[in-house]
PDB file of C-alpha atoms and ligand atoms in Angstrom:
ATOM      1  CA  MET I1044     106.040 101.739 101.218  1.00  0.00           C
ATOM      2  CA  ARG I1045     108.050 104.058 103.387  1.00  0.00           C
ATOM      3  CA  ARG I1046     111.698 104.124 102.365  1.00  0.00           C
ATOM      4  CA  LYS I1047     114.007 103.912 105.340  1.00  0.00           C
ATOM      5  CA  LEU I1048     116.168 106.943 106.168  1.00  0.00           C
ATOM      6  CA  ILE I1049     119.531 106.592 107.868  1.00  0.00           C
ATOM      7  CA  ALA I1050     120.515 110.030 109.123  1.00  0.00           C
ATOM      8  CA  GLY I1051     123.700 111.224 110.800  1.00  0.00           C
ATOM      9  CA  ASN I1052     123.646 114.212 113.135  1.00  0.00           C
ATOM     10  CA  TRP I1053     127.261 115.296 113.522  1.00  0.00           C
ATOM     11  CA  LYS I1054     126.362 117.954 116.108  1.00  0.00           C
ATOM     12  CA  MET I1055     129.225 120.422 116.787  1.00  0.00           C
ATOM     13  CA  ASN I1056     131.929 118.159 115.413  1.00  0.00           C
ATOM     14  CA  GLY I1057     134.117 118.498 112.370  1.00  0.00           C
ATOM     15  CA  LEU I1058     136.881 120.767 111.164  1.00  0.00           C
ATOM     16  CA  LYS I1059     137.360 121.056 107.424  1.00  0.00           C
ATOM     17  CA  GLU I1060     139.792 118.235 106.850  1.00  0.00           C
ATOM     18  CA  GLU I1061     138.162 115.535 108.951  1.00  0.00           C
ATOM     19  CA  GLY I1062     134.640 116.644 107.991  1.00  0.00           C
ATOM     20  CA  LEU I1063     135.305 116.456 104.281  1.00  0.00           C
ATOM     21  CA  LYS I1064     137.020 113.114 104.738  1.00  0.00           C
ATOM     22  CA  LEU I1065     134.016 111.695 106.561  1.00  0.00           C
ATOM     23  CA  ALA I1066     131.561 113.080 103.986  1.00  0.00           C
ATOM     24  CA  LYS I1067     133.636 111.521 101.203  1.00  0.00           C
ATOM     25  CA  ALA I1068     133.770 108.189 102.998  1.00  0.00           C
ATOM     26  CA  VAL I1069     129.975 108.178 103.380  1.00  0.00           C
ATOM     27  CA  ALA I1070     129.532 109.093  99.695  1.00  0.00           C
ATOM     28  CA  GLU I1071     131.891 106.281  98.729  1.00  0.00           C
ATOM     29  CA  LYS I1072     129.860 103.711 100.690  1.00  0.00           C
ATOM     30  CA  CYS I1073     126.594 104.972  99.191  1.00  0.00           C
ATOM     31  CA  ARG I1074     127.606 104.577  95.577  1.00  0.00           C
ATOM     32  CA  GLY I1075     125.169 102.729  93.388  1.00  0.00           C
ATOM     33  CA  ASN I1076     121.574 101.909  94.060  1.00  0.00           C
ATOM     34  CA  LEU I1077     120.528 101.738  97.664  1.00  0.00           C
ATOM     35  CA  SER I1078     117.076 100.746  98.810  1.00  0.00           C
ATOM     36  CA  PHE I1079     117.178 103.363 101.600  1.00  0.00           C
ATOM     37  CA  ASP I1080     118.089 107.045 101.916  1.00  0.00           C
ATOM     38  CA  VAL I1081     121.208 108.318 103.662  1.00  0.00           C
ATOM     39  CA  LEU I1082     121.410 111.811 105.126  1.00  0.00           C
ATOM     40  CA  ILE I1083     124.306 113.564 106.817  1.00  0.00           C
ATOM     41  CA  CYS I1084     123.819 116.717 108.878  1.00  0.00           C
ATOM     42  CA  PRO I1085     127.219 118.323 109.426  1.00  0.00           C
ATOM     43  CA  PRO I1086     127.663 121.578 111.345  1.00  0.00           C
ATOM     44  CA  MET I1087     127.141 124.821 109.440  1.00  0.00           C
ATOM     45  CA  ASN I1088     130.894 125.390 108.824  1.00  0.00           C
ATOM     46  CA  LEU I1089     130.960 122.305 106.599  1.00  0.00           C
ATOM     47  CA  LEU I1090     127.600 122.559 104.896  1.00  0.00           C
ATOM     48  CA  GLY I1091     128.740 124.671 101.951  1.00  0.00           C
ATOM     49  CA  LEU I1092     131.978 122.744 101.517  1.00  0.00           C
ATOM     50  CA  ILE I1093     130.217 119.403 101.393  1.00  0.00           C
ATOM     51  CA  GLY I1094     127.339 120.821  99.326  1.00  0.00           C
ATOM     52  CA  ASN I1095     129.835 121.944  96.716  1.00  0.00           C
ATOM     53  CA  GLN I1096     131.283 118.507  96.204  1.00  0.00           C
ATOM     54  CA  GLU I1097     130.303 116.636  93.111  1.00  0.00           C
ATOM     55  CA  HIS I1098     126.890 115.080  93.183  1.00  0.00           C
ATOM     56  CA  THR I1099     126.548 112.074  95.479  1.00  0.00           C
ATOM     57  CA  ASN I1100     123.689 109.837  96.592  1.00  0.00           C
ATOM     58  CA  VAL I1101     123.957 111.217 100.088  1.00  0.00           C
ATOM     59  CA  LEU I1102     121.431 113.810 101.179  1.00  0.00           C
ATOM     60  CA  LEU I1103     122.735 116.822 103.024  1.00  0.00           C
ATOM     61  CA  GLY I1104     121.029 118.531 105.935  1.00  0.00           C
ATOM     62  CA  ALA I1105     121.514 121.354 108.401  1.00  0.00           C
ATOM     63  CA  GLN I1106     121.061 120.895 112.142  1.00  0.00           C
ATOM     64  CA  ASP I1107     118.901 123.989 112.569  1.00  0.00           C
ATOM     65  CA  VAL I1108     117.472 126.998 110.723  1.00  0.00           C
ATOM     66  CA  ALA I1109     116.622 130.517 111.846  1.00  0.00           C
ATOM     67  CA  GLU I1110     113.306 131.163 113.561  1.00  0.00           C
ATOM     68  CA  THR I1111     112.471 134.402 111.776  1.00  0.00           C
ATOM     69  CA  THR I1112     110.158 134.174 108.803  1.00  0.00           C
ATOM     70  CA  LYS I1113     112.440 136.605 106.983  1.00  0.00           C
ATOM     71  CA  THR I1114     114.901 134.973 104.612  1.00  0.00           C
ATOM     72  CA  ALA I1115     117.544 137.667 105.216  1.00  0.00           C
ATOM     73  CA  GLY I1116     118.114 140.687 107.424  1.00  0.00           C
ATOM     74  CA  ALA I1117     119.432 141.845 110.788  1.00  0.00           C
ATOM     75  CA  PHE I1118     119.588 138.521 112.631  1.00  0.00           C
ATOM     76  CA  THR I1119     123.183 138.200 113.817  1.00  0.00           C
ATOM     77  CA  GLY I1120     124.398 134.633 113.989  1.00  0.00           C
ATOM     78  CA  ASP I1121     121.343 133.145 112.289  1.00  0.00           C
ATOM     79  CA  VAL I1122     121.261 131.201 109.038  1.00  0.00           C
ATOM     80  CA  SER I1123     117.934 131.146 107.208  1.00  0.00           C
ATOM     81  CA  ALA I1124     116.358 128.051 105.713  1.00  0.00           C
ATOM     82  CA  GLU I1125     116.758 129.680 102.306  1.00  0.00           C
ATOM     83  CA  MET I1126     120.525 130.004 102.899  1.00  0.00           C
ATOM     84  CA  VAL I1127     120.730 126.382 103.979  1.00  0.00           C
ATOM     85  CA  LYS I1128     118.927 125.320 100.819  1.00  0.00           C
ATOM     86  CA  ASP I1129     121.274 127.520  98.791  1.00  0.00           C
ATOM     87  CA  LEU I1130     124.250 125.558 100.166  1.00  0.00           C
ATOM     88  CA  GLY I1131     122.914 122.352  98.667  1.00  0.00           C
ATOM     89  CA  ALA I1132     120.988 120.958 101.624  1.00  0.00           C
ATOM     90  CA  ALA I1133     117.782 118.995 101.183  1.00  0.00           C
ATOM     91  CA  CYS I1134     116.820 118.753 104.837  1.00  0.00           C
ATOM     92  CA  ALA I1135     117.063 120.533 108.165  1.00  0.00           C
ATOM     93  CA  ILE I1136     116.777 119.075 111.631  1.00  0.00           C
ATOM     94  CA  VAL I1137     114.620 121.235 113.895  1.00  0.00           C
ATOM     95  CA  GLY I1138     113.773 120.917 117.565  1.00  0.00           C
ATOM     96  CA  HIS I1139     116.595 118.610 118.581  1.00  0.00           C
ATOM     97  CA  SER I1140     116.421 118.125 122.342  1.00  0.00           C
ATOM     98  CA  GLU I1141     119.795 119.830 122.754  1.00  0.00           C
ATOM     99  CA  ARG I1142     118.289 122.963 121.199  1.00  0.00           C
ATOM    100  CA  ARG I1143     115.066 122.612 123.151  1.00  0.00           C
ATOM    101  CA  THR I1144     117.084 122.379 126.381  1.00  0.00           C
ATOM    102  CA  LEU I1145     120.194 124.511 125.851  1.00  0.00           C
ATOM    103  CA  HIS I1146     118.493 127.178 123.724  1.00  0.00           C
ATOM    104  CA  HIS I1147     115.082 126.996 125.404  1.00  0.00           C
ATOM    105  CA  GLU I1148     113.285 126.321 122.150  1.00  0.00           C
ATOM    106  CA  THR I1149     109.563 125.802 122.725  1.00  0.00           C
ATOM    107  CA  ASN I1150     107.203 123.753 120.557  1.00  0.00           C
ATOM    108  CA  ALA I1151     106.034 127.017 118.978  1.00  0.00           C
ATOM    109  CA  VAL I1152     109.604 127.949 118.020  1.00  0.00           C
ATOM    110  CA  VAL I1153     110.216 124.474 116.617  1.00  0.00           C
ATOM    111  CA  CYS I1154     106.983 124.688 114.603  1.00  0.00           C
ATOM    112  CA  GLN I1155     108.041 128.042 113.141  1.00  0.00           C
ATOM    113  CA  LYS I1156     111.458 126.653 112.201  1.00  0.00           C
ATOM    114  CA  ALA I1157     109.823 123.617 110.587  1.00  0.00           C
ATOM    115  CA  GLN I1158     107.548 125.934 108.629  1.00  0.00           C
ATOM    116  CA  ASN I1159     110.529 128.010 107.490  1.00  0.00           C
ATOM    117  CA  ALA I1160     112.341 124.874 106.345  1.00  0.00           C
ATOM    118  CA  ILE I1161     109.287 123.663 104.406  1.00  0.00           C
ATOM    119  CA  GLN I1162     108.746 127.105 102.895  1.00  0.00           C
ATOM    120  CA  ALA I1163     112.352 127.083 101.625  1.00  0.00           C
ATOM    121  CA  GLY I1164     111.844 123.703  99.973  1.00  0.00           C
ATOM    122  CA  LEU I1165     113.637 121.641 102.613  1.00  0.00           C
ATOM    123  CA  THR I1166     112.398 118.536 104.390  1.00  0.00           C
ATOM    124  CA  ALA I1167     112.045 119.313 108.088  1.00  0.00           C
ATOM    125  CA  VAL I1168     113.268 116.572 110.420  1.00  0.00           C
ATOM    126  CA  ILE I1169     111.279 117.432 113.544  1.00  0.00           C
ATOM    127  CA  CYS I1170     112.663 115.956 116.775  1.00  0.00           C
ATOM    128  CA  ILE I1171     110.465 115.018 119.696  1.00  0.00           C
ATOM    129  CA  GLY I1172     110.976 112.891 122.806  1.00  0.00           C
ATOM    130  CA  GLU I1173     110.408 112.736 126.523  1.00  0.00           C
ATOM    131  CA  THR I1174     112.888 113.234 129.372  1.00  0.00           C
ATOM    132  CA  GLU I1175     113.717 110.495 131.858  1.00  0.00           C
ATOM    133  CA  ALA I1176     111.588 112.144 134.549  1.00  0.00           C
ATOM    134  CA  GLU I1177     108.630 112.332 132.176  1.00  0.00           C
ATOM    135  CA  ARG I1178     108.991 108.643 131.322  1.00  0.00           C
ATOM    136  CA  ASP I1179     109.308 107.711 135.009  1.00  0.00           C
ATOM    137  CA  ASN I1180     106.097 109.655 135.705  1.00  0.00           C
ATOM    138  CA  ASN I1181     104.269 107.812 132.907  1.00  0.00           C
ATOM    139  CA  GLN I1182     103.960 111.045 130.950  1.00  0.00           C
ATOM    140  CA  ALA I1183     105.970 110.007 127.881  1.00  0.00           C
ATOM    141  CA  LEU I1184     102.992 109.466 125.574  1.00  0.00           C
ATOM    142  CA  GLU I1185     101.291 112.653 126.698  1.00  0.00           C
ATOM    143  CA  VAL I1186     104.447 114.771 126.276  1.00  0.00           C
ATOM    144  CA  VAL I1187     105.169 113.392 122.824  1.00  0.00           C
ATOM    145  CA  ALA I1188     101.544 113.871 121.732  1.00  0.00           C
ATOM    146  CA  ARG I1189     101.721 117.523 122.777  1.00  0.00           C
ATOM    147  CA  GLN I1190     105.049 117.981 120.990  1.00  0.00           C
ATOM    148  CA  ILE I1191     103.475 116.658 117.796  1.00  0.00           C
ATOM    149  CA  LYS I1192     100.377 118.818 118.094  1.00  0.00           C
ATOM    150  CA  GLU I1193     102.425 121.937 118.750  1.00  0.00           C
ATOM    151  CA  SER I1194     105.632 121.435 116.718  1.00  0.00           C
ATOM    152  CA  VAL I1195     104.390 119.860 113.501  1.00  0.00           C
ATOM    153  CA  PRO I1196     102.982 122.424 111.043  1.00  0.00           C
ATOM    154  CA  THR I1197      99.526 121.614 109.708  1.00  0.00           C
ATOM    155  CA  ASN I1198     100.825 121.866 106.124  1.00  0.00           C
ATOM    156  CA  ALA I1199     103.351 119.077 106.764  1.00  0.00           C
ATOM    157  CA  THR I1200     103.324 116.260 104.220  1.00  0.00           C
ATOM    158  CA  ALA I1201     105.147 112.945 103.972  1.00  0.00           C
ATOM    159  CA  GLU I1202     107.499 114.622 101.482  1.00  0.00           C
ATOM    160  CA  ASN I1203     108.378 117.768 103.410  1.00  0.00           C
ATOM    161  CA  CYS I1204     108.439 116.371 106.930  1.00  0.00           C
ATOM    162  CA  VAL I1205     110.077 113.532 108.854  1.00  0.00           C
ATOM    163  CA  ILE I1206     109.561 112.892 112.570  1.00  0.00           C
ATOM    164  CA  ALA I1207     112.483 111.785 114.745  1.00  0.00           C
ATOM    165  CA  TYR I1208     111.503 110.238 118.073  1.00  0.00           C
ATOM    166  CA  GLU I1209     114.477 110.616 120.380  1.00  0.00           C
ATOM    167  CA  PRO I1210     113.912 109.904 124.061  1.00  0.00           C
ATOM    168  CA  VAL I1211     116.142 112.505 125.715  1.00  0.00           C
ATOM    169  CA  TRP I1212     117.461 109.974 128.241  1.00  0.00           C
ATOM    170  CA  ALA I1213     118.699 107.731 125.416  1.00  0.00           C
ATOM    171  CA  ILE I1214     120.746 110.414 123.641  1.00  0.00           C
ATOM    172  CA  GLY I1215     124.460 109.872 124.071  1.00  0.00           C
ATOM    173  CA  THR I1216     123.941 107.627 127.120  1.00  0.00           C
ATOM    174  CA  GLY I1217     124.167 104.142 125.652  1.00  0.00           C
ATOM    175  CA  LYS I1218     120.668 103.466 127.024  1.00  0.00           C
ATOM    176  CA  THR I1219     117.842 102.533 124.662  1.00  0.00           C
ATOM    177  CA  PRO I1220     114.161 101.826 125.232  1.00  0.00           C
ATOM    178  CA  THR I1221     112.975  98.236 124.799  1.00  0.00           C
ATOM    179  CA  THR I1222     111.720  97.357 121.350  1.00  0.00           C
ATOM    180  CA  ASN I1223     108.221  97.101 122.884  1.00  0.00           C
ATOM    181  CA  ASP I1224     108.470 100.653 124.172  1.00  0.00           C
ATOM    182  CA  VAL I1225     109.707 101.862 120.787  1.00  0.00           C
ATOM    183  CA  ALA I1226     106.841 100.053 119.029  1.00  0.00           C
ATOM    184  CA  GLN I1227     104.288 101.531 121.405  1.00  0.00           C
ATOM    185  CA  MET I1228     105.648 105.063 121.007  1.00  0.00           C
ATOM    186  CA  HIS I1229     105.978 104.945 117.230  1.00  0.00           C
ATOM    187  CA  ALA I1230     102.414 103.632 116.883  1.00  0.00           C
ATOM    188  CA  ALA I1231     101.200 106.429 119.156  1.00  0.00           C
ATOM    189  CA  ILE I1232     103.121 108.991 117.091  1.00  0.00           C
ATOM    190  CA  ARG I1233     101.542 107.759 113.869  1.00  0.00           C
ATOM    191  CA  HIS I1234      98.135 107.928 115.522  1.00  0.00           C
ATOM    192  CA  GLU I1235      98.746 111.553 116.597  1.00  0.00           C
ATOM    193  CA  LEU I1236      99.978 112.434 113.116  1.00  0.00           C
ATOM    194  CA  ALA I1237      96.774 110.979 111.642  1.00  0.00           C
ATOM    195  CA  THR I1238      94.691 113.163 113.940  1.00  0.00           C
ATOM    196  CA  LEU I1239      96.678 116.239 112.936  1.00  0.00           C
ATOM    197  CA  LEU I1240      97.313 115.612 109.238  1.00  0.00           C
ATOM    198  CA  GLY I1241      94.928 112.869 108.130  1.00  0.00           C
ATOM    199  CA  SER I1242      95.601 109.160 107.892  1.00  0.00           C
ATOM    200  CA  GLN I1243      97.056 109.158 104.381  1.00  0.00           C
ATOM    201  CA  THR I1244      99.781 111.664 105.245  1.00  0.00           C
ATOM    202  CA  ALA I1245     100.413 109.919 108.558  1.00  0.00           C
ATOM    203  CA  ASP I1246     100.723 106.523 106.890  1.00  0.00           C
ATOM    204  CA  ASN I1247     103.356 107.815 104.482  1.00  0.00           C
ATOM    205  CA  MET I1248     105.366 109.978 106.871  1.00  0.00           C
ATOM    206  CA  ARG I1249     108.647 108.572 108.085  1.00  0.00           C
ATOM    207  CA  ILE I1250     109.204 108.266 111.821  1.00  0.00           C
ATOM    208  CA  LEU I1251     112.850 107.783 112.799  1.00  0.00           C
ATOM    209  CA  TYR I1252     114.152 106.449 116.082  1.00  0.00           C
ATOM    210  CA  GLY I1253     117.148 108.213 117.638  1.00  0.00           C
ATOM    211  CA  GLY I1254     119.172 107.736 120.825  1.00  0.00           C
ATOM    212  CA  SER I1255     122.244 105.519 121.193  1.00  0.00           C
ATOM    213  CA  VAL I1256     121.757 103.719 117.884  1.00  0.00           C
ATOM    214  CA  LYS I1257     124.831 101.581 117.219  1.00  0.00           C
ATOM    215  CA  PRO I1258     125.841  98.847 114.777  1.00  0.00           C
ATOM    216  CA  THR I1259     125.022  96.298 117.502  1.00  0.00           C
ATOM    217  CA  ASN I1260     121.408  97.399 118.109  1.00  0.00           C
ATOM    218  CA  ALA I1261     120.487  98.937 114.736  1.00  0.00           C
ATOM    219  CA  LYS I1262     119.065  95.849 113.116  1.00  0.00           C
ATOM    220  CA  GLU I1263     116.717  95.161 116.002  1.00  0.00           C
ATOM    221  CA  LEU I1264     115.570  98.782 116.405  1.00  0.00           C
ATOM    222  CA  LEU I1265     115.068  99.293 112.674  1.00  0.00           C
ATOM    223  CA  ALA I1266     112.964  96.139 112.438  1.00  0.00           C
ATOM    224  CA  VAL I1267     110.377  97.489 114.884  1.00  0.00           C
ATOM    225  CA  GLU I1268     107.021  98.292 113.292  1.00  0.00           C
ATOM    226  CA  ASN I1269     106.649 101.979 112.394  1.00  0.00           C
ATOM    227  CA  VAL I1270     110.391 102.630 112.707  1.00  0.00           C
ATOM    228  CA  ASP I1271     111.330 104.092 109.340  1.00  0.00           C
ATOM    229  CA  GLY I1272     114.957 104.863 109.972  1.00  0.00           C
ATOM    230  CA  ALA I1273     117.404 106.203 112.519  1.00  0.00           C
ATOM    231  CA  LEU I1274     118.833 109.533 113.598  1.00  0.00           C
ATOM    232  CA  ILE I1275     122.360 108.821 114.719  1.00  0.00           C
ATOM    233  CA  GLY I1276     124.595 111.104 116.762  1.00  0.00           C
ATOM    234  CA  GLY I1277     127.854 109.730 118.157  1.00  0.00           C
ATOM    235  CA  ALA I1278     128.014 106.726 115.864  1.00  0.00           C
ATOM    236  CA  SER I1279     127.660 108.949 112.774  1.00  0.00           C
ATOM    237  CA  LEU I1280     131.146 110.388 113.351  1.00  0.00           C
ATOM    238  CA  LYS I1281     132.989 107.184 112.494  1.00  0.00           C
ATOM    239  CA  ILE I1282     132.487 105.724 109.058  1.00  0.00           C
ATOM    240  CA  ASP I1283     132.701 102.138 110.319  1.00  0.00           C
ATOM    241  CA  ASP I1284     129.991 102.731 112.904  1.00  0.00           C
ATOM    242  CA  PHE I1285     127.763 104.777 110.606  1.00  0.00           C
ATOM    243  CA  TRP I1286     128.061 102.302 107.785  1.00  0.00           C
ATOM    244  CA  GLY I1287     127.768  99.449 110.286  1.00  0.00           C
ATOM    245  CA  ILE I1288     124.307 100.796 111.085  1.00  0.00           C
ATOM    246  CA  ALA I1289     123.294 101.662 107.514  1.00  0.00           C
ATOM    247  CA  SER I1290     124.494  98.361 106.108  1.00  0.00           C
ATOM    248  CA  THR I1291     122.023  96.455 108.303  1.00  0.00           C
ATOM    249  CA  GLN I1292     119.465  97.691 105.746  1.00  0.00           C
ATOM    250  CA  LEU I1293     121.281  96.392 102.658  1.00  0.00           C
TER     251      LEU I1293
HETATM  252  P1  LIG D2396     123.318 109.601 119.895  1.00  0.00           P
HETATM  253  O1  LIG D2396     122.567 110.965 119.499  1.00  0.00           O
HETATM  254  O2  LIG D2396     123.181 108.667 118.729  1.00  0.00           O
HETATM  255  O3  LIG D2396     124.743 110.003 120.163  1.00  0.00           O
HETATM  256  O4  LIG D2396     122.626 109.067 121.115  1.00  0.00           O
HETATM  257  C1  LIG D2396     121.380 110.977 118.760  1.00  0.00           C
HETATM  258  C2  LIG D2396     120.958 112.402 118.499  1.00  0.00           C
HETATM  259  O5  LIG D2396     121.149 113.249 119.369  1.00  0.00           O
HETATM  260  O6  LIG D2396     120.427 112.718 117.412  1.00  0.00           O
END
């Protein structure tokens, strides 16, 4: 059985006071035994602060790691996967579409970052997804298949890797694919993963859906076959919205 994962991507949001408050509020909600995992990915300025708090049920993740295979050295502005792990993180998002677009990260770069995360003992949350133009041109399945082939390391396992399918046109827009489209894409992703990693690994690997997940659509999206959780941007910044989504899985 794949355990669902409810993940918050805070993006570049959060000064100390509000960030710590939000992390505490999430930890408070997640007290006790939950049947699903909760992950928050705050920006780097908060990672150490939140990682230093007393132990909670909430997993902590970074939004990126450095591309170099070196764990330290002359790489101004970069933070290595080893450093992220050292701050108390268990996961790292890699290949988010905002990084692929704004920082021109290719599949090869994303694959290297995923490898670095895995090497450091983190779970890599590898983001993939087509643009609106690609979907309109009926290229969505082909684009996503290529992203999997080229961005998922061949040593990925169900423990050290999670896939997040995030159609670029659904991120921050309020638009979501139909549940049929989500089902079709997630099945295709699992099929591609089986080709790359073998069917046992593919069957156990979690595939999240991301893009305008809200308390009002979470239940429906999370009930789709092969949807093993959600990667949540905007709605992860307000405890009521984030918990409104997570609590659909209680
Ligand atoms: P959104 O972002 O929930 O605000 O659409 C999702 C993401 O970018 O991970």
